[in-house]
Tab-separated table of C-alpha atoms in Angstrom:
chain	number	residue	atom	x	y	z
A	95	MET	CA	24.439	-17.130	51.943
A	96	ASP	CA	23.200	-15.317	54.990
A	97	GLU	CA	23.435	-17.518	57.910
A	98	LEU	CA	21.232	-15.228	60.022
A	99	LEU	CA	18.711	-15.381	57.526
A	100	LEU	CA	18.636	-18.967	58.090
A	101	ARG	CA	18.019	-19.117	61.880
A	102	GLU	CA	15.563	-16.526	61.613
A	103	LEU	CA	13.411	-18.980	59.022
A	104	THR	CA	13.930	-22.297	60.537
A	105	PRO	CA	11.062	-21.876	63.308
A	106	ALA	CA	8.581	-20.912	60.272
A	107	VAL	CA	9.575	-23.457	57.673
A	108	ILE	CA	9.063	-26.169	60.856
A	109	GLY	CA	6.044	-24.348	61.609
A	110	VAL	CA	4.349	-24.724	57.932
A	111	LEU	CA	5.419	-28.647	57.913
A	112	VAL	CA	3.540	-29.148	61.240
A	113	HIS	CA	0.292	-27.693	59.765
A	114	ARG	CA	0.613	-30.301	57.055
A	115	GLY	CA	0.532	-32.776	59.662
A	116	VAL	CA	3.896	-33.502	60.651
A	117	ASP	CA	5.288	-34.058	64.048
A	118	PHE	CA	7.667	-31.545	65.187
A	119	ALA	CA	10.259	-33.871	65.582
A	120	THR	CA	10.815	-35.100	62.028
A	121	ALA	CA	9.752	-31.411	60.887
A	122	GLU	CA	12.368	-30.451	62.575
A	123	ASP	CA	15.226	-33.930	60.931
A	124	ALA	CA	13.236	-32.596	57.482
A	125	VAL	CA	14.194	-28.759	57.930
A	126	GLN	CA	17.667	-29.568	59.198
A	127	GLU	CA	18.206	-31.764	55.289
A	128	ALA	CA	17.158	-28.777	53.554
A	129	LEU	CA	19.178	-26.356	55.343
A	130	ILE	CA	22.787	-28.547	54.688
A	131	GLN	CA	21.485	-28.539	51.284
A	132	ALA	CA	20.432	-25.164	51.186
A	133	ALA	CA	24.292	-24.852	52.845
A	134	THR	CA	26.185	-26.204	49.340
A	135	THR	CA	23.340	-24.520	46.884
A	136	TRP	CA	22.692	-21.045	47.879
A	137	PRO	CA	26.510	-19.898	47.806
A	138	ASP	CA	25.931	-19.894	43.980
A	139	GLN	CA	22.332	-18.664	43.859
A	140	GLN	CA	20.326	-17.708	46.833
A	141	PRO	CA	16.350	-18.337	45.933
A	142	ALA	CA	14.563	-15.162	45.387
A	143	ASP	CA	11.627	-16.886	47.848
A	144	PRO	CA	14.472	-18.351	50.610
A	145	LYS	CA	10.990	-19.505	52.723
A	146	GLY	CA	9.407	-21.025	50.122
A	147	TRP	CA	12.050	-22.732	48.800
A	148	LEU	CA	13.019	-24.326	52.191
A	149	VAL	CA	9.551	-24.779	52.582
A	150	THR	CA	9.777	-27.255	49.307
A	151	VAL	CA	12.741	-28.735	50.045
A	152	ALA	CA	12.180	-29.736	53.694
A	153	TRP	CA	8.704	-31.253	52.127
A	154	ARG	CA	9.999	-33.143	49.612
A	155	LYS	CA	13.001	-34.549	52.005
A	156	PHE	CA	10.124	-35.461	54.759
A	157	LEU	CA	8.207	-37.296	51.951
A	158	ASP	CA	10.958	-39.496	50.942
A	159	ALA	CA	11.905	-40.313	54.316
A	160	HIS	CA	7.986	-41.377	54.849
A	161	ARG	CA	8.229	-43.165	51.955
A	162	SER	CA	11.384	-44.983	52.657
A	163	GLU	CA	9.971	-45.862	56.067
A	164	ALA	CA	7.075	-46.992	54.506
A	165	ALA	CA	8.267	-49.499	52.273
A	166	ARG	CA	10.247	-51.161	54.758
A	167	ARG	CA	7.717	-51.508	57.293
A	168	GLU	CA	5.657	-53.044	53.964
A	169	ARG	CA	8.332	-55.113	52.694
A	170	GLU	CA	8.499	-56.451	56.530
A	171	GLN	CA	5.301	-57.348	57.050
A	172	ARG	CA	5.407	-58.953	53.808
A	173	ILE	CA	7.743	-61.140	54.780
A	174	GLU	CA	6.460	-61.883	58.699
A	175	ALA	CA	3.282	-63.042	56.636
A	176	GLU	CA	4.922	-65.568	54.581
A	177	PRO	CA	5.142	-69.148	56.223
A	178	ALA	CA	8.827	-70.411	57.036
A	179	PRO	CA	10.470	-72.590	54.633
A	180	GLY	CA	10.664	-75.916	56.977
A	181	PRO	CA	12.863	-75.424	60.070
A	182	ALA	CA	14.729	-72.481	58.822
A	183	GLU	CA	14.589	-69.193	60.692
A	184	THR	CA	12.886	-66.741	58.602
A	185	SER	CA	15.095	-63.468	57.348
A	186	ASP	CA	14.071	-60.986	55.459
A	187	ASP	CA	16.987	-58.337	53.953
A	188	THR	CA	17.296	-55.655	56.492
A	189	LEU	CA	20.608	-56.956	57.684
A	190	GLN	CA	21.832	-57.208	54.450
A	191	LEU	CA	20.968	-53.286	54.009
A	192	TYR	CA	22.730	-52.864	57.141
A	193	PHE	CA	25.764	-54.210	55.892
A	194	LEU	CA	25.756	-52.181	52.423
A	195	CYS	CA	24.898	-49.209	53.972
A	196	SER	CA	28.377	-49.863	56.153
A	197	HIS	CA	30.128	-49.262	52.635
A	198	PRO	CA	33.938	-49.316	52.516
A	199	SER	CA	34.515	-46.172	51.809
A	200	LEU	CA	33.154	-44.388	54.558
A	201	THR	CA	34.435	-43.984	58.109
A	202	PRO	CA	33.148	-46.266	60.548
A	203	ALA	CA	31.745	-42.855	62.314
A	204	SER	CA	29.920	-41.635	59.163
A	205	ALA	CA	28.434	-45.364	57.940
A	206	VAL	CA	26.929	-45.903	61.483
A	207	ALA	CA	25.035	-42.168	61.297
A	208	LEU	CA	24.083	-43.152	57.627
A	209	THR	CA	22.573	-46.523	58.915
A	210	LEU	CA	20.779	-45.283	61.772
A	211	ARG	CA	19.089	-42.634	59.786
A	212	ALA	CA	18.465	-44.724	56.423
A	213	VAL	CA	17.679	-48.311	57.681
A	214	GLY	CA	17.404	-47.744	61.644
A	215	GLY	CA	14.717	-45.070	61.436
A	216	LEU	CA	16.164	-42.795	64.017
A	217	THR	CA	15.636	-39.231	63.756
A	218	THR	CA	19.029	-36.743	63.252
A	219	ARG	CA	18.718	-35.936	66.908
A	220	GLN	CA	18.503	-39.186	68.048
A	221	ILE	CA	21.830	-40.221	66.498
A	222	ALA	CA	23.269	-36.972	67.935
A	223	GLN	CA	22.271	-37.528	71.259
A	224	ALA	CA	23.883	-40.957	70.844
A	225	TYR	CA	27.576	-39.671	69.758
A	226	LEU	CA	27.247	-36.978	72.400
A	227	VAL	CA	27.465	-34.036	69.786
A	228	PRO	CA	25.245	-31.368	68.140
A	229	GLU	CA	22.387	-31.908	66.230
A	230	ALA	CA	24.191	-29.967	63.635
A	231	THR	CA	27.424	-31.900	63.358
A	232	MET	CA	25.475	-34.916	62.880
A	233	ALA	CA	23.579	-33.461	59.987
A	234	GLN	CA	26.218	-32.287	58.193
A	235	ARG	CA	28.125	-36.082	59.067
A	236	ILE	CA	24.791	-37.795	57.475
A	237	SER	CA	25.153	-35.335	54.444
A	238	ARG	CA	28.552	-35.783	53.769
A	239	ALA	CA	27.889	-39.922	53.972
A	240	LYS	CA	25.152	-39.489	51.591
A	241	ARG	CA	27.321	-37.410	49.086
A	242	THR	CA	30.509	-40.070	49.406
A	243	VAL	CA	28.015	-42.794	48.295
A	244	SER	CA	25.652	-41.542	46.096
A	245	ASP	CA	28.005	-42.585	42.905
A	246	VAL	CA	29.328	-45.660	44.153
A	247	ARG	CA	27.929	-49.481	43.631
A	248	PHE	CA	26.957	-50.786	46.892
A	249	ASN	CA	28.530	-54.238	46.000
A	250	GLN	CA	31.288	-54.116	48.785
A	251	PRO	CA	29.696	-54.279	52.347
A	252	GLY	CA	31.161	-53.074	55.496
A	253	ASP	CA	32.382	-54.847	58.399
A	254	VAL	CA	30.776	-56.821	61.146
A	255	GLY	CA	32.147	-54.296	63.467
A	256	THR	CA	30.709	-51.176	62.093
A	257	VAL	CA	27.188	-53.387	61.662
A	258	LEU	CA	26.915	-54.260	65.476
A	259	ARG	CA	27.805	-50.752	66.366
A	260	VAL	CA	24.301	-49.849	64.401
A	261	LEU	CA	22.769	-52.372	66.370
A	262	TYR	CA	23.697	-51.266	69.476
A	263	LEU	CA	22.739	-47.896	69.422
A	264	VAL	CA	18.940	-48.872	67.520
A	265	PHE	CA	18.900	-51.258	70.523
A	266	ASN	CA	19.639	-48.561	73.215
A	267	GLU	CA	17.197	-46.088	71.589
A	268	GLY	CA	14.248	-48.874	71.499
A	269	TYR	CA	15.291	-49.898	75.393
A	270	SER	CA	14.461	-45.931	76.750
A	271	GLY	CA	11.897	-45.743	74.564
A	272	ASP	CA	10.186	-47.656	71.801
A	273	ILE	CA	9.892	-51.521	72.908
A	274	ASP	CA	9.577	-52.114	68.987
A	275	LEU	CA	12.589	-50.742	67.904
A	276	ALA	CA	14.877	-52.976	71.097
A	277	GLY	CA	12.661	-56.030	69.557
A	278	GLU	CA	13.757	-55.019	65.937
A	279	ALA	CA	17.165	-54.813	67.378
A	280	ILE	CA	17.389	-58.242	68.918
A	281	ARG	CA	15.638	-60.299	65.849
A	282	LEU	CA	18.582	-58.833	63.589
A	283	THR	CA	21.591	-59.679	66.092
A	284	ARG	CA	19.513	-63.296	66.201
A	285	GLN	CA	20.337	-63.473	62.811
A	286	LEU	CA	23.675	-61.951	62.862
A	287	THR	CA	24.485	-64.525	65.366
A	288	ALA	CA	22.988	-67.449	63.376
A	289	LYS	CA	25.174	-66.422	60.542
A	290	THR	CA	28.899	-66.325	62.223
A	291	MET	CA	31.097	-67.033	64.743
A	292	HIS	CA	32.003	-63.825	65.995
A	293	GLU	CA	32.320	-63.588	69.677
A	294	GLU	CA	31.696	-59.508	69.429
A	295	VAL	CA	28.212	-60.816	67.732
A	296	ALA	CA	27.946	-63.375	70.457
A	297	GLY	CA	28.550	-60.839	73.141
A	298	LEU	CA	25.929	-57.848	71.549
A	299	LEU	CA	23.325	-60.210	71.530
A	300	ALA	CA	23.902	-61.220	75.391
A	301	LEU	CA	23.998	-57.485	76.330
A	302	MET	CA	20.647	-57.374	74.901
A	303	LEU	CA	19.201	-59.922	76.104
A	304	LEU	CA	20.594	-59.346	79.451
A	305	HIS	CA	19.285	-55.503	79.554
A	306	HIS	CA	15.825	-56.211	77.465
A	307	ALA	CA	14.997	-59.025	80.827
A	308	ARG	CA	14.743	-56.309	83.059
A	309	ARG	CA	12.398	-53.877	81.140
A	310	PRO	CA	8.986	-54.794	82.835
A	311	ALA	CA	10.826	-53.677	86.005
A	312	ARG	CA	12.354	-50.473	84.906
A	313	THR	CA	9.182	-47.815	84.816
A	314	ALA	CA	6.740	-47.806	87.488
A	315	PRO	CA	2.694	-47.933	86.701
A	316	ASP	CA	2.685	-44.025	86.292
A	317	GLY	CA	5.475	-44.219	83.821
A	318	SER	CA	8.157	-43.045	86.066
A	319	LEU	CA	11.755	-44.686	85.914
A	320	VAL	CA	12.913	-47.285	88.702
A	321	PRO	CA	16.394	-47.376	89.420
A	322	LEU	CA	18.483	-50.415	88.924
A	323	ALA	CA	18.549	-51.030	93.052
A	324	GLU	CA	15.384	-50.075	93.851
A	325	GLN	CA	13.189	-52.205	91.016
A	326	ASP	CA	11.247	-55.428	91.588
A	327	ARG	CA	13.653	-58.361	90.482
A	328	SER	CA	10.836	-60.992	90.668
A	329	LEU	CA	9.240	-58.906	87.144
A	330	TRP	CA	12.669	-59.653	85.255
A	331	ASN	CA	12.340	-62.296	82.698
A	332	THR	CA	14.401	-65.231	83.802
A	333	ARG	CA	14.261	-67.185	80.465
A	334	LEU	CA	15.758	-64.248	78.435
A	335	ILE	CA	18.948	-64.028	81.333
A	336	ALA	CA	19.351	-67.323	81.160
A	337	GLU	CA	19.640	-67.151	77.451
A	338	GLY	CA	21.478	-63.978	77.494
A	339	VAL	CA	23.995	-66.068	80.416
A	340	ASP	CA	24.181	-69.005	77.773
A	341	VAL	CA	25.307	-66.957	75.164
A	342	LEU	CA	27.964	-64.819	76.969
A	343	GLN	CA	29.602	-68.298	78.782
A	344	ALA	CA	29.840	-69.567	75.108
A	345	ALA	CA	31.427	-66.177	73.438
A	346	LEU	CA	34.290	-65.468	76.837
A	347	ALA	CA	35.177	-69.080	76.253
A	348	ARG	CA	36.615	-68.137	72.650
A	349	ASP	CA	39.185	-66.092	74.966
A	350	ARG	CA	38.761	-63.123	72.611
A	351	LEU	CA	37.456	-60.049	75.221
A	352	GLY	CA	35.765	-57.432	73.130
A	353	GLU	CA	33.491	-54.154	74.160
A	354	PHE	CA	30.384	-55.550	74.113
A	355	GLN	CA	31.284	-59.286	76.188
A	356	ALA	CA	32.553	-56.827	78.758
A	357	GLN	CA	29.096	-55.194	78.809
A	358	ALA	CA	27.543	-58.338	79.013
A	359	ALA	CA	29.118	-59.752	81.937
A	360	ILE	CA	28.542	-56.665	83.785
A	361	ALA	CA	24.854	-57.020	82.780
A	362	ALA	CA	25.038	-60.143	84.057
A	363	LEU	CA	26.327	-60.040	87.307
A	364	HIS	CA	23.444	-57.254	88.091
A	365	ALA	CA	21.206	-60.343	86.818
A	366	ASP	CA	22.833	-62.793	89.316
A	367	ALA	CA	22.162	-60.634	92.593
A	368	GLN	CA	18.864	-61.652	94.491
A	369	THR	CA	18.863	-58.251	95.750
A	370	ALA	CA	20.759	-54.693	95.114
A	371	GLU	CA	22.904	-55.758	98.295
A	372	GLU	CA	24.133	-58.558	96.843
A	373	THR	CA	25.517	-57.087	94.015
A	374	ASP	CA	29.518	-58.269	93.481
A	375	TRP	CA	30.560	-54.966	92.668
A	376	VAL	CA	34.278	-56.002	93.463
A	377	GLN	CA	33.721	-57.992	89.947
A	378	ILE	CA	32.146	-55.328	88.379
A	379	VAL	CA	34.653	-52.543	88.913
A	380	GLU	CA	37.163	-55.654	87.541
A	381	TRP	CA	34.933	-55.784	84.605
A	382	TYR	CA	34.651	-52.627	83.788
A	383	ASP	CA	38.366	-51.523	84.074
A	384	GLU	CA	38.653	-53.895	81.271
A	385	LEU	CA	36.254	-51.944	79.279
A	386	VAL	CA	37.968	-48.549	79.651
A	387	GLN	CA	40.925	-50.275	78.135
A	388	LEU	CA	39.315	-51.690	75.884
A	389	THR	CA	37.221	-48.683	74.342
A	390	ASN	CA	38.738	-45.992	76.604
A	391	SER	CA	35.193	-44.732	76.731
A	392	PRO	CA	34.118	-41.578	79.036
A	393	VAL	CA	30.351	-42.993	79.443
A	394	ALA	CA	32.155	-46.152	80.591
A	395	GLN	CA	34.400	-44.399	82.859
A	396	LEU	CA	31.393	-42.356	84.447
A	397	ASN	CA	29.436	-45.906	85.171
A	398	ARG	CA	33.579	-47.312	86.587
A	399	ALA	CA	33.288	-44.339	89.147
A	400	VAL	CA	29.527	-45.431	90.197
A	401	ALA	CA	31.001	-49.038	90.448
A	402	VAL	CA	33.852	-47.752	92.423
A	403	GLY	CA	31.349	-45.785	94.957
A	404	GLU	CA	30.000	-49.092	95.542
A	405	ALA	CA	32.849	-51.446	96.247
A	406	ASP	CA	35.025	-48.743	98.035
A	407	GLY	CA	32.764	-46.500	99.175
A	408	PRO	CA	31.483	-43.166	97.633
A	409	ARG	CA	34.389	-41.088	98.349
A	410	ALA	CA	36.641	-43.422	96.375
A	411	GLY	CA	33.924	-42.954	93.415
A	412	LEU	CA	34.383	-39.211	94.099
A	413	ALA	CA	37.477	-39.069	93.347
A	414	VAL	CA	37.485	-41.583	90.496
A	415	LEU	CA	34.782	-38.889	89.241
A	416	ALA	CA	37.345	-35.740	90.071
A	417	GLY	CA	39.146	-37.529	86.813
A	418	LEU	CA	36.393	-36.908	84.255
A	419	ASP	CA	35.098	-34.313	81.888
A	420	PRO	CA	31.902	-32.543	83.931
A	421	ALA	CA	30.559	-31.745	80.621
A	422	LEU	CA	29.510	-35.828	80.100
A	423	PRO	CA	26.311	-36.368	80.407
A	424	ARG	CA	24.916	-37.252	83.885
A	425	TYR	CA	27.782	-36.496	85.282
A	426	ALA	CA	26.138	-34.308	87.605
A	427	ALA	CA	23.737	-37.013	88.112
A	428	VAL	CA	26.367	-39.273	89.175
A	429	ALA	CA	28.020	-36.793	91.486
A	430	ALA	CA	24.528	-36.116	93.102
A	431	TYR	CA	24.377	-40.026	93.660
A	432	LEU	CA	27.962	-40.130	95.302
A	433	HIS	CA	27.666	-36.918	97.249
A	434	GLU	CA	24.490	-38.370	98.713
A	435	ARG	CA	25.433	-41.401	99.613
A	436	ASP	CA	28.478	-39.620	101.534
A	437	GLY	CA	25.766	-37.563	103.929
A	438	ASP	CA	26.649	-34.434	101.402
A	439	LEU	CA	22.845	-34.215	101.209
A	440	ALA	CA	22.940	-30.360	100.202
A	441	THR	CA	25.076	-30.736	97.120
A	442	ALA	CA	23.599	-33.684	96.110
A	443	ALA	CA	20.231	-31.885	95.992
A	444	ARG	CA	22.028	-28.872	93.627
A	445	LEU	CA	23.213	-31.308	91.848
A	446	TYR	CA	20.426	-33.434	91.171
A	447	ASN	CA	18.485	-30.493	89.831
A	448	GLU	CA	21.266	-29.372	87.084
A	449	ALA	CA	21.589	-33.071	86.059
A	450	ALA	CA	17.522	-33.035	85.675
A	451	ARG	CA	17.920	-29.542	83.712
A	452	SER	CA	20.337	-31.575	81.021
A	453	ALA	CA	18.215	-34.624	81.196
A	454	THR	CA	17.157	-35.691	77.623
A	455	SER	CA	14.093	-37.152	78.200
A	456	LEU	CA	11.409	-36.276	80.275
A	457	PRO	CA	11.214	-39.343	82.700
A	458	GLU	CA	14.348	-38.978	83.186
A	459	ARG	CA	14.055	-35.454	83.757
A	460	GLU	CA	11.105	-35.991	86.461
A	461	HIS	CA	13.256	-38.727	88.296
A	462	LEU	CA	16.029	-36.445	88.951
A	463	THR	CA	13.432	-33.642	90.117
A	464	ARG	CA	12.422	-35.689	92.552
A	465	GLN	CA	15.249	-37.055	93.907
A	466	ALA	CA	15.883	-33.050	94.389
A	467	ALA	CA	13.145	-32.304	96.206
A	468	ARG	CA	13.138	-35.417	98.546
A	469	LEU	CA	16.794	-34.308	99.642
A	470	ASN	CA	15.379	-30.848	99.974
A	471	ALA	CA	12.721	-32.073	102.276
A	472	GLN	CA	14.807	-33.574	104.177
A	473	LEU	CA	17.261	-30.595	104.800
A	474	HIS	CA	14.303	-28.490	105.856
A	475	ARG	CA	12.853	-31.192	108.564
C-alpha cells in the first residue's frame, strides 16, 4: 500500500466531502475511517482510482454515522415526548447501549473509545484528545474494537467502571463546549445512580454537578475564559452545589474511596470557598495525594503541582513540576503560572506563549496569549 499516496490524497478527499456540505471535522473523521479500511484492503488489491475509492468509502462512512446519530436523536426525542408513567423516572435505552458497547471481549480502553464514538457522538479527534494520543492511533483503536465485536452477540454487558469512564469523558467534552452534551452525561449518570448503590457512580454524579454548577461563571460575555480564581462566585448554581455535596458525602460514608469521589472532594472544596483566597489548598493537596495514589494519572500529578504551589508557595509547586514530563498537555501553562507567582515574569511570558501554541481550543489559546501579552507589557514599562 502506498502510504505517501494516501497522505497526498487525504486533503483532496476531505475537500470533496466539505463541498458536499459535510463540516470539516466530520469530513476528517469520515476520511480517517476510509483510510483505515484502505489499510486493510489495499495491500491485497489497490483500486484503479484510489481517490474515487476513498471518496466513496468516506461518503458511506459519513452517511452511516449521520443516520446512526439521527436515529439516536429521534429515539430520545420520542421518549422525551411520552408522558412519564406515574412517579417513576423517565428513561430510555441510551444507558443500556453504553453497557452493551462496553463488551467483555474488549479491553476497557477500546470499549470506552468505541462507546464514545458509536453512542456518545464524539469524533475520533475529540476522543484522541481526551486520551492524550494521536488521532490516527485512536482511529486504529476504534477500528479494531469494531472488528472485535462485529461477530459477537451483544448479550453480555460491560462493567460499571467502563461505563463510568465513558460518561466522564462525554461530560468533559460537553463541559468545555457543548452544554447539551454535559447535560446528557448528567442525565444518564442520574439514571445509573438510581439503579445502583455503587459509590463511584455517586462520586461521578457529584463531580459532574459540582463542575456544572460553575459553568455560568466560566466565560465572560465576549466568550473569553475566566480562570477559577477570577470567577464571579455569585453566578455559581448553589442548588447544584448543595446536591453535589450531599451526594458526595453519602458516597464517602461508604468508606470505599475511588478516583471520582476524590475528584469530587476537590471540587467541593473549591465550591465551599466564598472567595479564592479562602480556598483550603492544604486539604486539596491531601485529596490530590489520594487521587495520585489511586490513579497515578499524569494529569492529576500536574494539577497537584498547582495545588502545592498554592499551599506551600510557587517554588514548592515548581519543584513538583520538575519531576513531571514536560510533554504533558498544559504543562507549559502550569509552569507559566507558577513562574509568574514566583516573580519570574520573563520566563512566565515565554511559557504562556508556548502554552498558547499547543492549546487545543480557541478560547484557551486566546486566554494564554492575553496572559503572555499582559506580562510582556509589564516587562516593557
